[in-house]
mmCIF file of C-alpha atoms in Angstrom:
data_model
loop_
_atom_site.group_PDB
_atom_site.id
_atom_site.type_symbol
_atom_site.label_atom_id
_atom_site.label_comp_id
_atom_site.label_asym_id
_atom_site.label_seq_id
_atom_site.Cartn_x
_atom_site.Cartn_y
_atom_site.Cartn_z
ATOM 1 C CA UNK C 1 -22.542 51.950 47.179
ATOM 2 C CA UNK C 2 -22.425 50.602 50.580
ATOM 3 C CA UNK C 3 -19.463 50.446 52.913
ATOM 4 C CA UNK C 4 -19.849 47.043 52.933
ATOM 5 C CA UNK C 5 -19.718 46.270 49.034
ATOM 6 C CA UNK C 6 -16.458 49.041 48.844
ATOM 7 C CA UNK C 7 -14.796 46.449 51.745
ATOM 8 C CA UNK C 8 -15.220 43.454 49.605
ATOM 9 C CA UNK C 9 -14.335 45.238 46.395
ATOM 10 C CA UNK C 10 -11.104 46.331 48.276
ATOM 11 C CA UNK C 11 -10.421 43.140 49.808
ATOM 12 C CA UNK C 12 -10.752 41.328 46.402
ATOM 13 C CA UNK C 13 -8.436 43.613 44.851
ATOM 14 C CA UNK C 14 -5.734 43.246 47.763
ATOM 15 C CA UNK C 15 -6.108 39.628 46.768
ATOM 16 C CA UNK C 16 -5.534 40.258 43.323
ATOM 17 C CA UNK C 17 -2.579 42.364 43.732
ATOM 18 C CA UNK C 18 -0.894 39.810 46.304
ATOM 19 C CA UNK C 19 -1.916 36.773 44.262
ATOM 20 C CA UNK C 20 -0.069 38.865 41.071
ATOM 21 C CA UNK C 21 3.080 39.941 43.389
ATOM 22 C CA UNK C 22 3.186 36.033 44.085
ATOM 23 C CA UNK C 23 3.847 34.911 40.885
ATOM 24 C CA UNK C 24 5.900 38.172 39.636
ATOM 25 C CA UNK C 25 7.702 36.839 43.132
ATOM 26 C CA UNK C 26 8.366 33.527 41.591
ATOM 27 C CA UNK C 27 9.995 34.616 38.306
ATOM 28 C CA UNK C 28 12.236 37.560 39.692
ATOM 29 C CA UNK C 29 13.200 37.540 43.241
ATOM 30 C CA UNK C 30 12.110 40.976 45.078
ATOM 31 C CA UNK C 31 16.305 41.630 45.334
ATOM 32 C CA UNK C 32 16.912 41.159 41.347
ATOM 33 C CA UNK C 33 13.411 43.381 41.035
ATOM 34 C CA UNK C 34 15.129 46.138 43.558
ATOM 35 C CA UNK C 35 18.012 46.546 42.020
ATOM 36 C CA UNK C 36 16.848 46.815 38.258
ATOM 37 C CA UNK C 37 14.976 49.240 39.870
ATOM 38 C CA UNK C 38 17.238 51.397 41.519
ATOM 39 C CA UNK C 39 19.494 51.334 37.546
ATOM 40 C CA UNK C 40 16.168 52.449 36.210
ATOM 41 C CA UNK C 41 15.902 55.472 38.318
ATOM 42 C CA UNK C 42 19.458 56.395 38.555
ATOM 43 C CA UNK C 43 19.829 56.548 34.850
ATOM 44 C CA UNK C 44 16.525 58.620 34.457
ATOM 45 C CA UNK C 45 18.211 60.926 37.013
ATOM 46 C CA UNK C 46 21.596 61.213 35.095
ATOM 47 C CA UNK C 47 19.945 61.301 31.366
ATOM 48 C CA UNK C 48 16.594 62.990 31.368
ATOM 49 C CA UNK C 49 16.462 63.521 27.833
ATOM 50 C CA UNK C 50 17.925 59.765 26.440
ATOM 51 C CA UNK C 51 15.131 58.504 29.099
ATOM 52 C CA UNK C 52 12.857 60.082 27.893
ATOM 53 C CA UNK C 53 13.223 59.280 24.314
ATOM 54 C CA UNK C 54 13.861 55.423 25.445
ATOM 55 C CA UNK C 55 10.372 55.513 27.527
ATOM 56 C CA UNK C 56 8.778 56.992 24.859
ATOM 57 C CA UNK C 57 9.802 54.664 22.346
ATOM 58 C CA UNK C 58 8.721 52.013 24.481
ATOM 59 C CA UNK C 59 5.248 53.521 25.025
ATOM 60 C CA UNK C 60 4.150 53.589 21.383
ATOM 61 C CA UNK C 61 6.391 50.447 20.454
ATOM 62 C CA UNK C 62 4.555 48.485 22.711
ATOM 63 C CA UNK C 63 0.882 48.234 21.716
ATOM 64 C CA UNK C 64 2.224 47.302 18.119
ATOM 65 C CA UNK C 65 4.808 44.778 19.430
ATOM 66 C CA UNK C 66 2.204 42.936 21.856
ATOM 67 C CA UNK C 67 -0.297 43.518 18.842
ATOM 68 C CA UNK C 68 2.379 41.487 16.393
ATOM 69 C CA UNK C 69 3.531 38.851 19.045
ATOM 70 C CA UNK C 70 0.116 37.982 19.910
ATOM 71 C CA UNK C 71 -1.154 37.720 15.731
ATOM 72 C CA UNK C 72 2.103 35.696 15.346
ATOM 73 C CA UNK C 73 1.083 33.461 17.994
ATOM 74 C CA UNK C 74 -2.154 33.037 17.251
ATOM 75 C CA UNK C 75 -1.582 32.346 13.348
ATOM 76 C CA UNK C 76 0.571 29.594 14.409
ATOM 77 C CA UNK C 77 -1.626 28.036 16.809
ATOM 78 C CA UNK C 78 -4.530 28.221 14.086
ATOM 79 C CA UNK C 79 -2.173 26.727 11.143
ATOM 80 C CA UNK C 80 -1.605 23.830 13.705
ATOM 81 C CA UNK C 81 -5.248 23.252 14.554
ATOM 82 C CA UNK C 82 -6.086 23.296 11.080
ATOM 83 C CA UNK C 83 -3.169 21.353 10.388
ATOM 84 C CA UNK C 84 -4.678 18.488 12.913
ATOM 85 C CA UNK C 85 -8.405 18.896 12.130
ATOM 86 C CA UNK C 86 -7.196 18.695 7.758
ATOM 87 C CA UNK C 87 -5.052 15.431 8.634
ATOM 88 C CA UNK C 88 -7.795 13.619 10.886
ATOM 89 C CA UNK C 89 -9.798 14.132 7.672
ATOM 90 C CA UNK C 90 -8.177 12.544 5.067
ATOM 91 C CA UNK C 91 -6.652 10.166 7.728
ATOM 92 C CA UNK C 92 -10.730 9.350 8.293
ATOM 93 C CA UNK C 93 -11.209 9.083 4.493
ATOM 94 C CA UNK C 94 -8.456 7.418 3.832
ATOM 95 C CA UNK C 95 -9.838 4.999 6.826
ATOM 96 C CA UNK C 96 -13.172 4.810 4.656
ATOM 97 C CA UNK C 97 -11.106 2.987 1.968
ATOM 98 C CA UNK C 98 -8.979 0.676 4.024
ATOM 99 C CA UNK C 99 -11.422 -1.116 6.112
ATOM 100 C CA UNK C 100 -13.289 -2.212 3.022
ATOM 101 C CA UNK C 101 -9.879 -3.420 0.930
ATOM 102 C CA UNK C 102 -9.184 -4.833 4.320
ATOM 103 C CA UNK C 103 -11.971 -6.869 4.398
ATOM 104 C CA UNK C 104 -11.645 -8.022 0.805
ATOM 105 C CA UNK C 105 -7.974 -8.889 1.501
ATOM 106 C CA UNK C 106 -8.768 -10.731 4.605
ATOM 107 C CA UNK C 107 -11.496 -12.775 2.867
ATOM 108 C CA UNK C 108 -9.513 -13.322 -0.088
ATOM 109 C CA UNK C 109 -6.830 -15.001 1.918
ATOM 110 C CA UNK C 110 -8.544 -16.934 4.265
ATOM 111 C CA UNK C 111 -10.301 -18.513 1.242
ATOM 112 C CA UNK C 112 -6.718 -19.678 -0.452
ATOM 113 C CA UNK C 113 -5.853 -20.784 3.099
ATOM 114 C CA UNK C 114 -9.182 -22.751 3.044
ATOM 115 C CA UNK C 115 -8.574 -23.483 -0.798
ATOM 116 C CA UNK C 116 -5.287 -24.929 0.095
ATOM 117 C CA UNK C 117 -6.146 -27.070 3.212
ATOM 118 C CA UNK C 118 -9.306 -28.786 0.918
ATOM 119 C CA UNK C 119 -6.578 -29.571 -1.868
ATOM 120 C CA UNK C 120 -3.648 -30.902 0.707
ATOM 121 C CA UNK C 121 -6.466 -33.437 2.252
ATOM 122 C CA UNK C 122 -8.123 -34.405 -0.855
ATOM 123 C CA UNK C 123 -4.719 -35.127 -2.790
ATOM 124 C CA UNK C 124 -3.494 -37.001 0.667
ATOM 125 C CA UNK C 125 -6.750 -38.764 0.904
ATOM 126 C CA UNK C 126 -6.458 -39.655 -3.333
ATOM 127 C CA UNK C 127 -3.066 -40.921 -2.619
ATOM 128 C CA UNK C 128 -3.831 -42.993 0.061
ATOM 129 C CA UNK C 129 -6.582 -44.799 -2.124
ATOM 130 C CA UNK C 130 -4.980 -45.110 -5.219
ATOM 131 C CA UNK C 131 -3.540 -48.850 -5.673
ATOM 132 C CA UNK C 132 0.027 -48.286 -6.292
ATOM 133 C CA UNK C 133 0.925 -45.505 -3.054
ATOM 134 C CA UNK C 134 4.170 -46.395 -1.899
ATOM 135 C CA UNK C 135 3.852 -47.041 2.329
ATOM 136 C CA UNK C 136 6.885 -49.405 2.388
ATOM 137 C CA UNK C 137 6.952 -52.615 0.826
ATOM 138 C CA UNK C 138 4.060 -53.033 -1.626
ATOM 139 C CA UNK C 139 2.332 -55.892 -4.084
ATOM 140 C CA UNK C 140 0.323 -54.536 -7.145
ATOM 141 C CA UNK C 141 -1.996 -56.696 -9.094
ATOM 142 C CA UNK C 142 -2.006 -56.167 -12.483
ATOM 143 C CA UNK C 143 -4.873 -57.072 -14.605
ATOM 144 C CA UNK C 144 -3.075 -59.694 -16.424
ATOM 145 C CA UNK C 145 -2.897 -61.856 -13.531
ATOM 146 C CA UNK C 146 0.734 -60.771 -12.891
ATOM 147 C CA UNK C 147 2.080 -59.326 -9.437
ATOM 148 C CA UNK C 148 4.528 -56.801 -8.912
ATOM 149 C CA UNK C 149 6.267 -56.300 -5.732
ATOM 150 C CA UNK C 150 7.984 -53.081 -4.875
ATOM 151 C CA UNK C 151 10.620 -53.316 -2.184
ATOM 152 C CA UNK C 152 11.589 -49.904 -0.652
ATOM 153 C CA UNK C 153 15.452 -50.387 0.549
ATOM 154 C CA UNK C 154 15.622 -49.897 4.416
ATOM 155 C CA UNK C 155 18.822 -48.016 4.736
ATOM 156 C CA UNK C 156 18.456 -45.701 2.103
ATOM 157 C CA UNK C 157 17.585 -42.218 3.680
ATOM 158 C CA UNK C 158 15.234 -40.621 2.713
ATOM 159 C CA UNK C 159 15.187 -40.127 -1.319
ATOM 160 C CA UNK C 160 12.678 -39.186 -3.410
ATOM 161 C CA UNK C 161 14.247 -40.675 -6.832
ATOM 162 C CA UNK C 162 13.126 -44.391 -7.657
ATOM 163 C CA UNK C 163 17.029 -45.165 -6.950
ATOM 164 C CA UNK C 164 15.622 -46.902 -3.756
ATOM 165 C CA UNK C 165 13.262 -48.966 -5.239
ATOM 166 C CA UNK C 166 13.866 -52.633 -5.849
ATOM 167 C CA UNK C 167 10.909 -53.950 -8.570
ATOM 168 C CA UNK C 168 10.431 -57.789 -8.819
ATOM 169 C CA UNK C 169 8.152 -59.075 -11.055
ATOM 170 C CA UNK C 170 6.206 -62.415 -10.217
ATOM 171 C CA UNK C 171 4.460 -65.221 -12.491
ATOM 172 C CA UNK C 172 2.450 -66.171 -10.290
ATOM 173 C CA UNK C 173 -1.689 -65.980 -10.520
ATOM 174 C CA UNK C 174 -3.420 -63.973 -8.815
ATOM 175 C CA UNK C 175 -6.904 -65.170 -7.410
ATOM 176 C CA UNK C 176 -9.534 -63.080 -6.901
#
């Protein structure tokens, strides 16, 4: 290798190692990381053999804990993608099925509604030709020649009943 490949190898790594110390920096202050430190070695100091048995411990506890933690983690983050991708299914077939009994729904009803409308103006438009609608006062001629007049009370409110209805007949002839 070249000196100048080892001086950019070198300088990456310095990079690496200050961009890491950053960040361990930002979670535990240098101080807190000092004096956990110092504990550390003063107990190893005091209690060789309990230190050594804890470190040890540690050593071949670790690859199975990290091991565990990281199967744990990524079981749950697979049960939740799954989880998603299985409801977007069903949400997609049940989607299938809706838009058509949508469609058949919304056609249904706008066909009543249409259905409905026709009726209200035909009936209105019946009513209004048929010879004995009541618009206010009104004369019928009968086909014996006879005339009926219905008088519709003026301060009688607005009723429904036939209470309201004065009927006179006439004698007189009607002409054609």
């Amino acid at each position: 290798m070249s000196a100048d490949s080892e001086s950019r190898i070198q300088s990456s790594a310095r990079g690496v190692y200050t961009y890491g110390q950053r960040q361990v920096d930002r979670v535990i202050s240098p101080e807190t990381r000092q004096k956990h430190y110092n504990a550390v070695t003063n107990f190893a100091m005091e209690r060789p053999l309990v230190f050594a048995f804890i470190a040890s411990q540690l050593l071949f506890s670790a690859l199975p804990l990290a091991l565990f933690i990281s199967f744990s983690i990524s079981t749950g983050i697979f049960a939740f993608v799954s989880a998603v991708v299985f409801s977007l299914f069903w949400i997609g077939v049940a989607l299938l099925v809706l838009v058509p009994i949508l469609f058949v729904s919304f056609s249904a009803a706008v066909l009543v509604w249409l259905w409905a409308i026709a009726t209200f103006l035909v009936g209105r438009w019946i009513y209004r030709m048929m010879p004995v609608s009541m618009q206010g006062d009104m004369q019928v001629k009968m086909p014996n020649g006879k005339q009926v007049i219905f008088q519709k009370e003026r301060n009688s409110g607005v009723g429904l009943g036939f209470d309201d209805i004065d009927i006179k007949e006439g004698a007189a002839e009607v002409k054609d």
